[in-house]
mmCIF file of C-alpha atoms in Angstrom:
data_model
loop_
_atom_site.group_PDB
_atom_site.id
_atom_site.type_symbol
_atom_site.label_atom_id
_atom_site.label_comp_id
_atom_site.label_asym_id
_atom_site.label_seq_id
_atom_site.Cartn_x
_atom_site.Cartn_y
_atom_site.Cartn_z
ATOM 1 C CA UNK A 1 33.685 21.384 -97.178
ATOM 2 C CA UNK A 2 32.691 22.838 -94.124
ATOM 3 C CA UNK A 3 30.101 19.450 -93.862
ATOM 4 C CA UNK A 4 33.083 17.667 -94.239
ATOM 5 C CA UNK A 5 34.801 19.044 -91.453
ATOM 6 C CA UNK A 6 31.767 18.374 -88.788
ATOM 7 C CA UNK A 7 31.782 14.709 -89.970
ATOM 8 C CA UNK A 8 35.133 13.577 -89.627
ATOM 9 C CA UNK A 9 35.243 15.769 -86.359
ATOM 10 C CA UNK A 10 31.653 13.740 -84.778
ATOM 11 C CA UNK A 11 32.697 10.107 -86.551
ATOM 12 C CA UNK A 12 36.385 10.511 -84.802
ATOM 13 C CA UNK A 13 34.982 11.331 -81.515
ATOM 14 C CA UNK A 14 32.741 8.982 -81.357
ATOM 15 C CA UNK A 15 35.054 6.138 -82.876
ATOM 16 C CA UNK A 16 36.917 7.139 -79.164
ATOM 17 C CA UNK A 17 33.672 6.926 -77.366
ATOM 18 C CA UNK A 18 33.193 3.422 -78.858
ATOM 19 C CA UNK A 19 36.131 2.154 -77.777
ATOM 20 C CA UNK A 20 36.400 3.654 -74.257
ATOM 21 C CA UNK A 21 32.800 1.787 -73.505
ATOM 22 C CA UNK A 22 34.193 -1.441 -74.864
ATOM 23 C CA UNK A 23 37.336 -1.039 -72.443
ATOM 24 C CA UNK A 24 34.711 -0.068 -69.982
ATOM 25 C CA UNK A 25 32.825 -3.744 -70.667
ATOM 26 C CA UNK A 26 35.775 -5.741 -70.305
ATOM 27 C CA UNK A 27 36.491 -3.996 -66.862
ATOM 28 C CA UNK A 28 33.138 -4.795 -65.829
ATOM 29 C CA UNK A 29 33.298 -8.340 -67.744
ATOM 30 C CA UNK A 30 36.695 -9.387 -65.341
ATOM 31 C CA UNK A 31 35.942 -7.492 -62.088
ATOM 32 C CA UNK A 32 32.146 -8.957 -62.500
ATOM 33 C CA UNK A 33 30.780 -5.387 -60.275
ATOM 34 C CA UNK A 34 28.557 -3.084 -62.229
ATOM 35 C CA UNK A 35 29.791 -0.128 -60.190
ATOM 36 C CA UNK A 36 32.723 -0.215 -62.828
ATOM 37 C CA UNK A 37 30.257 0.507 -65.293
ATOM 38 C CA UNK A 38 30.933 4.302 -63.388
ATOM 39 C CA UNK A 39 33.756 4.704 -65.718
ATOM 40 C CA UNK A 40 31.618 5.395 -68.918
ATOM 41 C CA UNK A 41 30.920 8.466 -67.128
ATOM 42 C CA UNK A 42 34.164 9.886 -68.249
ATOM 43 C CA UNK A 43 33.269 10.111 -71.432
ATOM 44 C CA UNK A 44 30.830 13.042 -70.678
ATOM 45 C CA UNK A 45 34.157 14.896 -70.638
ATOM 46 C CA UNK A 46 34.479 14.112 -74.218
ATOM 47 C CA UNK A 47 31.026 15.011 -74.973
ATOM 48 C CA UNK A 48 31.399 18.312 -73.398
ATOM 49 C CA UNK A 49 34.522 18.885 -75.628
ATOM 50 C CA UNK A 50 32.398 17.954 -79.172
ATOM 51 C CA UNK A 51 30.173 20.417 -78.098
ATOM 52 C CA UNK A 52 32.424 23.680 -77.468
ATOM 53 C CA UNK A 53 34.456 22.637 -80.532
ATOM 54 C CA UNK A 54 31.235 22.670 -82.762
ATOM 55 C CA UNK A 55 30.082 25.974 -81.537
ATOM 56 C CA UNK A 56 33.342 27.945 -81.323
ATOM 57 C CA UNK A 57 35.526 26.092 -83.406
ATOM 58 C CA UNK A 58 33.200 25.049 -86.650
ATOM 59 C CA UNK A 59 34.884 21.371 -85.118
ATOM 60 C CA UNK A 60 38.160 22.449 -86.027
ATOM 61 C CA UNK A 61 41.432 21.948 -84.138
ATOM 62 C CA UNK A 62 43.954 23.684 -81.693
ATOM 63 C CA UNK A 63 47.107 24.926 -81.992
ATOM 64 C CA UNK A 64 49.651 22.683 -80.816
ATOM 65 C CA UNK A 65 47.450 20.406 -78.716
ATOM 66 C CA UNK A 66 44.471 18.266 -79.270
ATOM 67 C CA UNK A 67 41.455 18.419 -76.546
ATOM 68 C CA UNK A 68 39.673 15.182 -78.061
ATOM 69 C CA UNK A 69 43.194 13.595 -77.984
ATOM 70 C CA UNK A 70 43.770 13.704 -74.648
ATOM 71 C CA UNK A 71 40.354 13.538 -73.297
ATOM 72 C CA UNK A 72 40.388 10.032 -75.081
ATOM 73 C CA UNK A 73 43.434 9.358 -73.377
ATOM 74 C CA UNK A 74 41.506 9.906 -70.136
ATOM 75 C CA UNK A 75 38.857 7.708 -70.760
ATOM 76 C CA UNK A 76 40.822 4.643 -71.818
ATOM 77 C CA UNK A 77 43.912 4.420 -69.484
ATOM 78 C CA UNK A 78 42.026 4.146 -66.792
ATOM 79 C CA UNK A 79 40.263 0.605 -67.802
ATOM 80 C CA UNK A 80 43.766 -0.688 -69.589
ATOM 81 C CA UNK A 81 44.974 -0.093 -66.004
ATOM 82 C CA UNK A 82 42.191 -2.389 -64.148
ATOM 83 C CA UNK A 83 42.961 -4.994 -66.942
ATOM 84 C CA UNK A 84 46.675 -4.981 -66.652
ATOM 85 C CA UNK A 85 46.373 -4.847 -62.935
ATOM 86 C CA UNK A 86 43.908 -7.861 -63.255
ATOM 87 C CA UNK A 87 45.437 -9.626 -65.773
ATOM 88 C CA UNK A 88 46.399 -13.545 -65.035
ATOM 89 C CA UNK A 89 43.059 -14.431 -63.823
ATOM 90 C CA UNK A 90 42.050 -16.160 -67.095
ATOM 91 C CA UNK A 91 44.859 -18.279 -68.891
ATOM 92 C CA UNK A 92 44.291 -19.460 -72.763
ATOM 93 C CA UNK A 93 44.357 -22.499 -73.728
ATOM 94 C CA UNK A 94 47.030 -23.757 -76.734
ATOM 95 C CA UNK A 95 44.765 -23.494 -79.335
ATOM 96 C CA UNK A 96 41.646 -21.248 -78.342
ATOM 97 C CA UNK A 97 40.844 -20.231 -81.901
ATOM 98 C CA UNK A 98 39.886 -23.508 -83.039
ATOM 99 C CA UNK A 99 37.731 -24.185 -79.630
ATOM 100 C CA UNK A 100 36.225 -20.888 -80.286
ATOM 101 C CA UNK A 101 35.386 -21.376 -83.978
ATOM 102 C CA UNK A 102 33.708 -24.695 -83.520
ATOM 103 C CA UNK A 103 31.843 -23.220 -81.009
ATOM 104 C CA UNK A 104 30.897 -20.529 -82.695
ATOM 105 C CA UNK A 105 29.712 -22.270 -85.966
ATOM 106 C CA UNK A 106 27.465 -24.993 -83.839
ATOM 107 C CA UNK A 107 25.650 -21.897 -82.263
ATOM 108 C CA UNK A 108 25.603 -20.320 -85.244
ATOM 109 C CA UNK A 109 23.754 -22.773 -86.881
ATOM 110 C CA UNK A 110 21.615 -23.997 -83.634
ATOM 111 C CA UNK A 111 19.864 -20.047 -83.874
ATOM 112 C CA UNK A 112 19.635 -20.113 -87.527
ATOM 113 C CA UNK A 113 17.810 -23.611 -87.626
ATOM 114 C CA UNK A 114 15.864 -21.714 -84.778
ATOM 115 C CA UNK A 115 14.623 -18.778 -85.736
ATOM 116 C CA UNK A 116 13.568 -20.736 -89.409
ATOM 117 C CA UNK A 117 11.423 -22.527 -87.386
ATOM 118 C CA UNK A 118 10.433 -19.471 -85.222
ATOM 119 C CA UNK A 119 9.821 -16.409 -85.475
ATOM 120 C CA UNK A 120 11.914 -15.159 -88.981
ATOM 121 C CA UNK A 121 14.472 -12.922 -89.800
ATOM 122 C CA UNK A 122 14.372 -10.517 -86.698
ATOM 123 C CA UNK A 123 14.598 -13.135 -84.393
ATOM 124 C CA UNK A 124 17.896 -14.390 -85.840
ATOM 125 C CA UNK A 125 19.513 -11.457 -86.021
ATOM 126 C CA UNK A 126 19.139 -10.718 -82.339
ATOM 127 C CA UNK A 127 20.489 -14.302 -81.670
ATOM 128 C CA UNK A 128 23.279 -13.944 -83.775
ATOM 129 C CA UNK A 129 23.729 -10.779 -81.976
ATOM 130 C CA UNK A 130 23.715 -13.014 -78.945
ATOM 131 C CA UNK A 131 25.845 -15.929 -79.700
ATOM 132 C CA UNK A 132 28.554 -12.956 -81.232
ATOM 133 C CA UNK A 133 28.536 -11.179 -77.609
ATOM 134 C CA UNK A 134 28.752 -14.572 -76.145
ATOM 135 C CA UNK A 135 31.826 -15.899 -78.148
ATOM 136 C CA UNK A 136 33.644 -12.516 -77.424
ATOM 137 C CA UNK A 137 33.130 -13.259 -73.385
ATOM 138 C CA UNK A 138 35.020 -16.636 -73.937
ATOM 139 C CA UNK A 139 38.126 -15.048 -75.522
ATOM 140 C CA UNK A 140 40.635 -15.004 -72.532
ATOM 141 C CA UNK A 141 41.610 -12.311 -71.093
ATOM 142 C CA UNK A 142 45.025 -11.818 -72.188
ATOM 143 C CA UNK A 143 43.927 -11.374 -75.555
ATOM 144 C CA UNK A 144 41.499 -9.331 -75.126
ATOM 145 C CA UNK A 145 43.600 -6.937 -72.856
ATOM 146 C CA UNK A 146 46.442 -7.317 -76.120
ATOM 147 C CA UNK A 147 43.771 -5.818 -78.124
ATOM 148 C CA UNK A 148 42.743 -3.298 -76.531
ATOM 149 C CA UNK A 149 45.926 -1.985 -76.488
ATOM 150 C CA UNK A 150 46.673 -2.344 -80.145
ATOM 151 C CA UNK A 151 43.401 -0.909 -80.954
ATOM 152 C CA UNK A 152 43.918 2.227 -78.680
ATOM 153 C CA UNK A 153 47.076 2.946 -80.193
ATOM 154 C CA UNK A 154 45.904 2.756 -84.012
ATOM 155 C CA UNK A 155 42.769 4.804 -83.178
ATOM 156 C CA UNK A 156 45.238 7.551 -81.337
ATOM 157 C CA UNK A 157 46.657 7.480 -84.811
ATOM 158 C CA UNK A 158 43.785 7.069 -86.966
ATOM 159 C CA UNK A 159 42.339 9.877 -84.684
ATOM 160 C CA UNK A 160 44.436 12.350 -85.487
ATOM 161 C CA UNK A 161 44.578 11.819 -89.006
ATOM 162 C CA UNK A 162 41.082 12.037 -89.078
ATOM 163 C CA UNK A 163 40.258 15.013 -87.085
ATOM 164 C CA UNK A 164 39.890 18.284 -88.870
ATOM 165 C CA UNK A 165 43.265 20.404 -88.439
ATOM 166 C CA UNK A 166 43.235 24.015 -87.568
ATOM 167 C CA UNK A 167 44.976 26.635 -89.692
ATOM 168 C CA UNK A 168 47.813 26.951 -88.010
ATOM 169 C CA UNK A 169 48.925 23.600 -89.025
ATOM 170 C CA UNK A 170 49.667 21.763 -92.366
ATOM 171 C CA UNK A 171 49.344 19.090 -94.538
ATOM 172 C CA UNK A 172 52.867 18.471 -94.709
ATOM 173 C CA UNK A 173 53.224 18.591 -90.879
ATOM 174 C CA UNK A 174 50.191 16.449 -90.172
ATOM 175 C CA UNK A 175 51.957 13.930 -92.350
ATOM 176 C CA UNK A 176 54.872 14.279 -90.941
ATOM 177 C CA UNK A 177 53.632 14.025 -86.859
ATOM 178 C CA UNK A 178 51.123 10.613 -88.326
ATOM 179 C CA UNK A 179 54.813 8.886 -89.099
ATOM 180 C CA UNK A 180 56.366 9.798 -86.074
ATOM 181 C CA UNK A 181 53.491 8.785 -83.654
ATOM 182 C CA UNK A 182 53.505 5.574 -85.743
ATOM 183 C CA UNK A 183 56.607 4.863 -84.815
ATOM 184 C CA UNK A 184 56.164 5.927 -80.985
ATOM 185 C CA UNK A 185 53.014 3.716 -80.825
ATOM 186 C CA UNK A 186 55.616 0.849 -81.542
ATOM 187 C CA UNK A 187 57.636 1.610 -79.272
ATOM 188 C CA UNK A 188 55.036 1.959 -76.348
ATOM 189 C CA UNK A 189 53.349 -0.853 -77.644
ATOM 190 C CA UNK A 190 56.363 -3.290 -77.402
ATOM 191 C CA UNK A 191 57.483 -1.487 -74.058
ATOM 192 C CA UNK A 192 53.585 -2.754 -72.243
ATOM 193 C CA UNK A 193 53.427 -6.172 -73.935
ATOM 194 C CA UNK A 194 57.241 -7.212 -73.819
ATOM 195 C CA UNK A 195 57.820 -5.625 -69.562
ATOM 196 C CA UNK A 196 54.510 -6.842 -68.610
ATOM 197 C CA UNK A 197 54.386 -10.308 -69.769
ATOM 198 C CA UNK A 198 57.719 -11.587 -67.848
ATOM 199 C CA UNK A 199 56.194 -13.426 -65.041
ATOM 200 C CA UNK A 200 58.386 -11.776 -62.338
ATOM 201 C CA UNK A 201 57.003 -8.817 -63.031
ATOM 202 C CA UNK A 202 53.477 -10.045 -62.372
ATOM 203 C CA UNK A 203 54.174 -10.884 -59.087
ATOM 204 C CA UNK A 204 55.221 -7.586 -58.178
ATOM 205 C CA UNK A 205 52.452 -5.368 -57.949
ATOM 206 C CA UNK A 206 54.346 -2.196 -57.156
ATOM 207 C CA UNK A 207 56.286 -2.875 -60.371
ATOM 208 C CA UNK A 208 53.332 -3.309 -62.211
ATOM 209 C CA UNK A 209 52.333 0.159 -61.320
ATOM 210 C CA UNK A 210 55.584 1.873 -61.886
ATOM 211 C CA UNK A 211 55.958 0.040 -65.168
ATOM 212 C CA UNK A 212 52.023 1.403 -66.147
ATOM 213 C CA UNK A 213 52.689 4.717 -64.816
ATOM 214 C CA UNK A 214 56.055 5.146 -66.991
ATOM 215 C CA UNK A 215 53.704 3.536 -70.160
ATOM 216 C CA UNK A 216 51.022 6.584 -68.817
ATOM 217 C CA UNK A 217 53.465 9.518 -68.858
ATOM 218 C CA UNK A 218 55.013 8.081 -72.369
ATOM 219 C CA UNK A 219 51.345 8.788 -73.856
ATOM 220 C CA UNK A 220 50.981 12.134 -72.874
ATOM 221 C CA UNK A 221 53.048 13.112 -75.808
ATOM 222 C CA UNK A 222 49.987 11.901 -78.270
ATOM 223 C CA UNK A 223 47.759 15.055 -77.685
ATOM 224 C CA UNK A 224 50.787 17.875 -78.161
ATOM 225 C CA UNK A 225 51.415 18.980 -82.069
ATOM 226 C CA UNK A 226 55.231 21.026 -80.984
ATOM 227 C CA UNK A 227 57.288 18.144 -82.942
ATOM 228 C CA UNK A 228 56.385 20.049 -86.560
ATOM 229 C CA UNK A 229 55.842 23.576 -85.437
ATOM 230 C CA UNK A 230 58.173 26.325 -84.683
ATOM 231 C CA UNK A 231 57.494 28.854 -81.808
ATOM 232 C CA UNK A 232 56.929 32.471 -83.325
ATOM 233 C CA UNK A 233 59.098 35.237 -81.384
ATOM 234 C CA UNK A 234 59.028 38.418 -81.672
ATOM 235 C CA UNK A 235 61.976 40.554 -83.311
ATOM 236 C CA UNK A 236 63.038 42.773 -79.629
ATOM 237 C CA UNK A 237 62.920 38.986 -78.306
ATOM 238 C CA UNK A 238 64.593 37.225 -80.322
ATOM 239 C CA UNK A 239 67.560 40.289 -80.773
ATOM 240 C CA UNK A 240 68.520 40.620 -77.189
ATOM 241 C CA UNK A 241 68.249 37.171 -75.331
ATOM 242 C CA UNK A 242 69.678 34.211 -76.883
ATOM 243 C CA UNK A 243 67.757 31.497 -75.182
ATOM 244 C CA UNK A 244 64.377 32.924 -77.219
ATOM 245 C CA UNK A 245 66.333 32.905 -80.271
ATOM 246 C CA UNK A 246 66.942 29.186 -79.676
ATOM 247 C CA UNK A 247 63.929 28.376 -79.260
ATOM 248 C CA UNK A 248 62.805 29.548 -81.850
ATOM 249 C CA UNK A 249 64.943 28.493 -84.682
ATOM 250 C CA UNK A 250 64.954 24.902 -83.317
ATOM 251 C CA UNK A 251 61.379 24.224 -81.017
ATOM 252 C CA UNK A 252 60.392 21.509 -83.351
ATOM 253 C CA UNK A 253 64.171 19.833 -83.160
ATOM 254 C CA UNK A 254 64.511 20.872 -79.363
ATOM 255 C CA UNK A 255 61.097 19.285 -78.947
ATOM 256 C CA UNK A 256 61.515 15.569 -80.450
ATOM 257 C CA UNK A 257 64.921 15.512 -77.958
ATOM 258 C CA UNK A 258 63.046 16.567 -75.062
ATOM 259 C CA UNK A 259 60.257 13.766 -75.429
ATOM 260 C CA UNK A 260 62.843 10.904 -76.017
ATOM 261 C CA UNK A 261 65.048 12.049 -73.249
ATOM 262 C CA UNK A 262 62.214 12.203 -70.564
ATOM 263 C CA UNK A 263 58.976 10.997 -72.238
ATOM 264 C CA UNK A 264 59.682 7.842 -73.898
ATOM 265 C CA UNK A 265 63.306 6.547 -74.562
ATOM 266 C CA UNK A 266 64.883 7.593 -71.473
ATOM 267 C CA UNK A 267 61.783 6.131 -69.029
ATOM 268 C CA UNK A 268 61.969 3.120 -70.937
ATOM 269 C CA UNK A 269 65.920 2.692 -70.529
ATOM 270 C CA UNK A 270 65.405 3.665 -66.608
ATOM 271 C CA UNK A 271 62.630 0.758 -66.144
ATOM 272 C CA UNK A 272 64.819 -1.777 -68.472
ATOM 273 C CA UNK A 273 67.703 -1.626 -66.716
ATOM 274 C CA UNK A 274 66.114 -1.663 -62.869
ATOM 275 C CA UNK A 275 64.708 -4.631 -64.493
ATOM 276 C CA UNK A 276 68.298 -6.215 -65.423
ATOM 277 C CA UNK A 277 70.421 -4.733 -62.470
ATOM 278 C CA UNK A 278 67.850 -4.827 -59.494
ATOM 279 C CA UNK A 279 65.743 -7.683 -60.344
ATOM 280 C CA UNK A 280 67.835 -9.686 -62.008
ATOM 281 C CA UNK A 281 65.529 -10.134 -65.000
ATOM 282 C CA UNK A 282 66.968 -11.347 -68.255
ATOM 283 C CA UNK A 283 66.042 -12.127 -71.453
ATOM 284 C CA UNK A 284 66.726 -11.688 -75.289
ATOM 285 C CA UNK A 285 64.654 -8.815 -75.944
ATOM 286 C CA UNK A 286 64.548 -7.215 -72.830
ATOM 287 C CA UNK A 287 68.534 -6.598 -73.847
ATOM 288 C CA UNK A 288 68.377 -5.419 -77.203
ATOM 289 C CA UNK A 289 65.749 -2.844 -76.199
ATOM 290 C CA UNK A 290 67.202 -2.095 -73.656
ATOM 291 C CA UNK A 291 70.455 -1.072 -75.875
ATOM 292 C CA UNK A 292 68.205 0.514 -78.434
ATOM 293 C CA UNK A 293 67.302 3.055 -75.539
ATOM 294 C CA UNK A 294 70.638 3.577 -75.116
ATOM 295 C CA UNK A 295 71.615 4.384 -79.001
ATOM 296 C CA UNK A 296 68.486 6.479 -79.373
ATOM 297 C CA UNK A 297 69.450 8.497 -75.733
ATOM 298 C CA UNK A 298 73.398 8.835 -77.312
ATOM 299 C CA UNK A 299 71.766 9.768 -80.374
ATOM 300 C CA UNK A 300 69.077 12.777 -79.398
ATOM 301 C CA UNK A 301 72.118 13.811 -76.958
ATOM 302 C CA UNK A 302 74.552 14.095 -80.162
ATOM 303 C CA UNK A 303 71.962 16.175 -82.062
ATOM 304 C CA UNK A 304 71.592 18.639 -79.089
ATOM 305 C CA UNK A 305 75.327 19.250 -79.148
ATOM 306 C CA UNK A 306 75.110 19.373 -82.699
ATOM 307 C CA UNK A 307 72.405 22.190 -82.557
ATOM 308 C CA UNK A 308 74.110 24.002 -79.899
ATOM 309 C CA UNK A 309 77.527 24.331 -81.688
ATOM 310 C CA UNK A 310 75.351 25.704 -84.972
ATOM 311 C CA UNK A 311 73.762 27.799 -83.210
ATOM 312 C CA UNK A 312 76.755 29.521 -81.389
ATOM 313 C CA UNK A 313 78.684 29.895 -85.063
ATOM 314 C CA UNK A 314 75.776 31.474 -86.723
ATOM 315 C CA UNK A 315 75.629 33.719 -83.650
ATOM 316 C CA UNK A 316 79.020 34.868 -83.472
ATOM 317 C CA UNK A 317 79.273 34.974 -87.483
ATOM 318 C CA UNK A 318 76.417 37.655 -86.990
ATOM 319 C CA UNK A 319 78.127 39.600 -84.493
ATOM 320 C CA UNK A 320 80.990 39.311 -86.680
ATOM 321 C CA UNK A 321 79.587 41.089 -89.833
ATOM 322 C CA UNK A 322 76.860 43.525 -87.433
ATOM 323 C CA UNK A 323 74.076 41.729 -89.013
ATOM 324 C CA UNK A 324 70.797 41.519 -87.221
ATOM 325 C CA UNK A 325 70.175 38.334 -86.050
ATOM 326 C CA UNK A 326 66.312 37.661 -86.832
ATOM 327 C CA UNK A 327 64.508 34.474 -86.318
ATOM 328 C CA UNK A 328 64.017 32.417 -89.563
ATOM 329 C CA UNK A 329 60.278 31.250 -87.901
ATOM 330 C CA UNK A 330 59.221 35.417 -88.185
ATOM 331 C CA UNK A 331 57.061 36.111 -91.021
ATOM 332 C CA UNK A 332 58.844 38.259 -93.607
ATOM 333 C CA UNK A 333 57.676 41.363 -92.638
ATOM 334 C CA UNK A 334 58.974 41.504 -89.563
ATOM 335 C CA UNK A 335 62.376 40.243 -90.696
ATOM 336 C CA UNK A 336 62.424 43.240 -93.401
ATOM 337 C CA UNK A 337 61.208 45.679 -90.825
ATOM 338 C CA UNK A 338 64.261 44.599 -88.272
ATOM 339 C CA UNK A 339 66.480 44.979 -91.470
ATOM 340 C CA UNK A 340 65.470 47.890 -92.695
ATOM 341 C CA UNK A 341 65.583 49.788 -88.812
ATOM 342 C CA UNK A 342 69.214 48.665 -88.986
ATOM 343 C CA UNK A 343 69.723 49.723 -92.294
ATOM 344 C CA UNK A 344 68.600 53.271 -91.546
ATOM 345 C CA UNK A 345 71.003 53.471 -88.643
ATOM 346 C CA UNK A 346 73.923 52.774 -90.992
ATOM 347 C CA UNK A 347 73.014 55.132 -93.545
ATOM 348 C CA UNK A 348 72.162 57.851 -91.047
ATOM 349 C CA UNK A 349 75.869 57.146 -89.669
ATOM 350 C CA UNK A 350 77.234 57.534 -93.334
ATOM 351 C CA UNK A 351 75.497 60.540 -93.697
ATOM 352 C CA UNK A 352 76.589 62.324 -90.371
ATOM 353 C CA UNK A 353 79.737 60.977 -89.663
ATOM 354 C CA UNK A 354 81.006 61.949 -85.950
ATOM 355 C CA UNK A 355 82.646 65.074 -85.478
ATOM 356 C CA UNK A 356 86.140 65.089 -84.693
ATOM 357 C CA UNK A 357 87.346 67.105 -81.883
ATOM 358 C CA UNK A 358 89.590 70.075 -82.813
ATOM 359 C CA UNK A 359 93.346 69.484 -82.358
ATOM 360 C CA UNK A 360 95.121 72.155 -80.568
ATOM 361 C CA UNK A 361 97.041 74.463 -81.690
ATOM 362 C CA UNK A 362 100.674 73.720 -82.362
ATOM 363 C CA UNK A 363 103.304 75.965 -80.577
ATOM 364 C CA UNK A 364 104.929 76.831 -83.667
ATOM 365 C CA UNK A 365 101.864 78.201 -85.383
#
């Protein structure tokens, strides 16, 4: 088992490494400077983070947040943002497959006829290596920047299903968190490709960056695990201030409103509709996801009120019936302790009642 563990955790991590060099060669590829090559570096961050989590943490994870996450995070965003910044230079053709599979099959066939007549086997694999690196550089750039993105997004996902979990999380709220960041990949996904690809946008390089820093802020939610985990609080805590209490009942509840009010939906409705009012930018989609921030936004805001008002009756029904109010996230022994301390009070009040002051004497008497 435990052999298990240090697989998945080296095979994820360097699945991220993989792809952050590949980013890394298409930066250098477009921008045709080696010095770009500097950005591999970063992954020496990631390296570092293998390491300590092998030695201390038998390559298990965190509690609520995820290191390798977010360290992969910082080695890819910064190439996605050289391509999307660069992006235009290279324009594809109507049909580039077919160009590029006719291509490929004539040099395909050129180094096998070659290295039959050469030197053997070795020498055609390493030019079919060669013709395969050389049929990637043709695909335009667009596409390859389109991939790059899909592919980071599936990996952030694929990631964190594969990475081992710590104890402090589940099964049942690993699966859970893998559906919602599928969905939230979507989401970000369609946000980059379908804001991005409207031509005014490209010629407005401060827009550019405003639209890639909101798509940068809306993946920061990726690493964090607080959408399927409750807060523990302690029992003096959670008895005498309110707020605590609230947050801790409903973390995981107050968390998913919190990142689609200012992580995801609500950046997304901001940029979408400077797009429609300032710019005067229009177009099919650009509405209806634009109105689908807005539903989701009403939405989350509905289910805070909702929470708020359930909160406040179960707090005064408490009050009501002198109950103590405990936090359903404690483990059970705390809960019992809490109840059994008030318990003790009552019965020690039932068993000394108050003394009643002496009346005075009546005149008649």
């Amino acid at each position: 088992m435990e052999l298990m563990v240090l697989l998945n955790a080296l095979v994820t991590r360097l699945l991220f490494v993989l792809h952050s060099l590949i980013g890394v060669w298409r930066v250098t590829a477009v921008k045709k400077e080696p010095k770009y090559w500097l950005l591999a570096l970063l992954n020496l961050l990631l390296c570092l983070e293998t390491g300590l989590t092998l030695k201390f943490k038998k390559g298990r994870g965190y509690k609520w947040f995820s290191p390798a996450i977010f360290l992969y995070l910082i080695c890819t965003v910064p190439s996605l943002w050289l391509l999307e910044i660069h992006h235009g230079t290279q324009y594809c053709g109507n049909e580039p497959g077919a160009v590029q599979v006719n291509v490929s099959n004539q040099d395909f066939n050129q180094s096998r006829d070659s290295s039959h007549g050469n030197e053997g086997t070795d020498h055609h694999i390493i030019q079919t290596a060669k013709v395969f690196v050389n049929q990637l550089s043709t695909i335009c750039e667009t596409v390859w920047t389109l991939a790059l993105h899909q592919t980071f997004l599936l990996l952030l996902v694929v990631g964190r299903w594969l990475l081992p979990i710590g104890v402090e999380i589940t099964r049942d709220q690993l699966s859970q968190l893998l559906l919602m960041f599928v969905g939230t990949a979507a989401d970000i996904l369609e946000f980059a490709s379908e804001t991005l690809d409207i031509e005014d946008v490209r010629k407005n390089y401060a827009l550019i960056n405003a639209i890639l820093a909101v798509w940068t802020w809306s993946m920061l939610q990726f690493p964090l695990d607080l959408a399927v985990q409750h807060i523990g609080c302690k029992p003096s805590a959670s008895a005498r201030r309110i707020p605590s209490l609230l947050l801790c009942r409903y973390s995981a509840e107050l968390w998913n409103i919190w990142v689609s009010l200012f992580i995801q939906d609500g950046p997304f409705f901001i940029v979408r509709s400077i797009l429609m009012g300032h710019f005067r930018i229009f177009n099919q989609m650009l509405v209806f996801f634009t109105a689908k921030n807005v539903l989701v936004v009403t939405l989350q805001l509905y289910r805070l009120a909702v929470i708020m008002f359930d909160f406040r009756t179960t707090i005064l029904q408490k009050s009501r019936k002198g109950e103590v109010c405990c936090c359903p996230c404690e483990p059970y022994e705390a809960r019992a302790h809490a109840t059994s301390h008030h318990d003790n009070e009552l019965k020690e009040l039932v068993a000394f009642p108050p003394k009643e002051e002496s009346q005075a004497p009546s005149e008649d008497h």
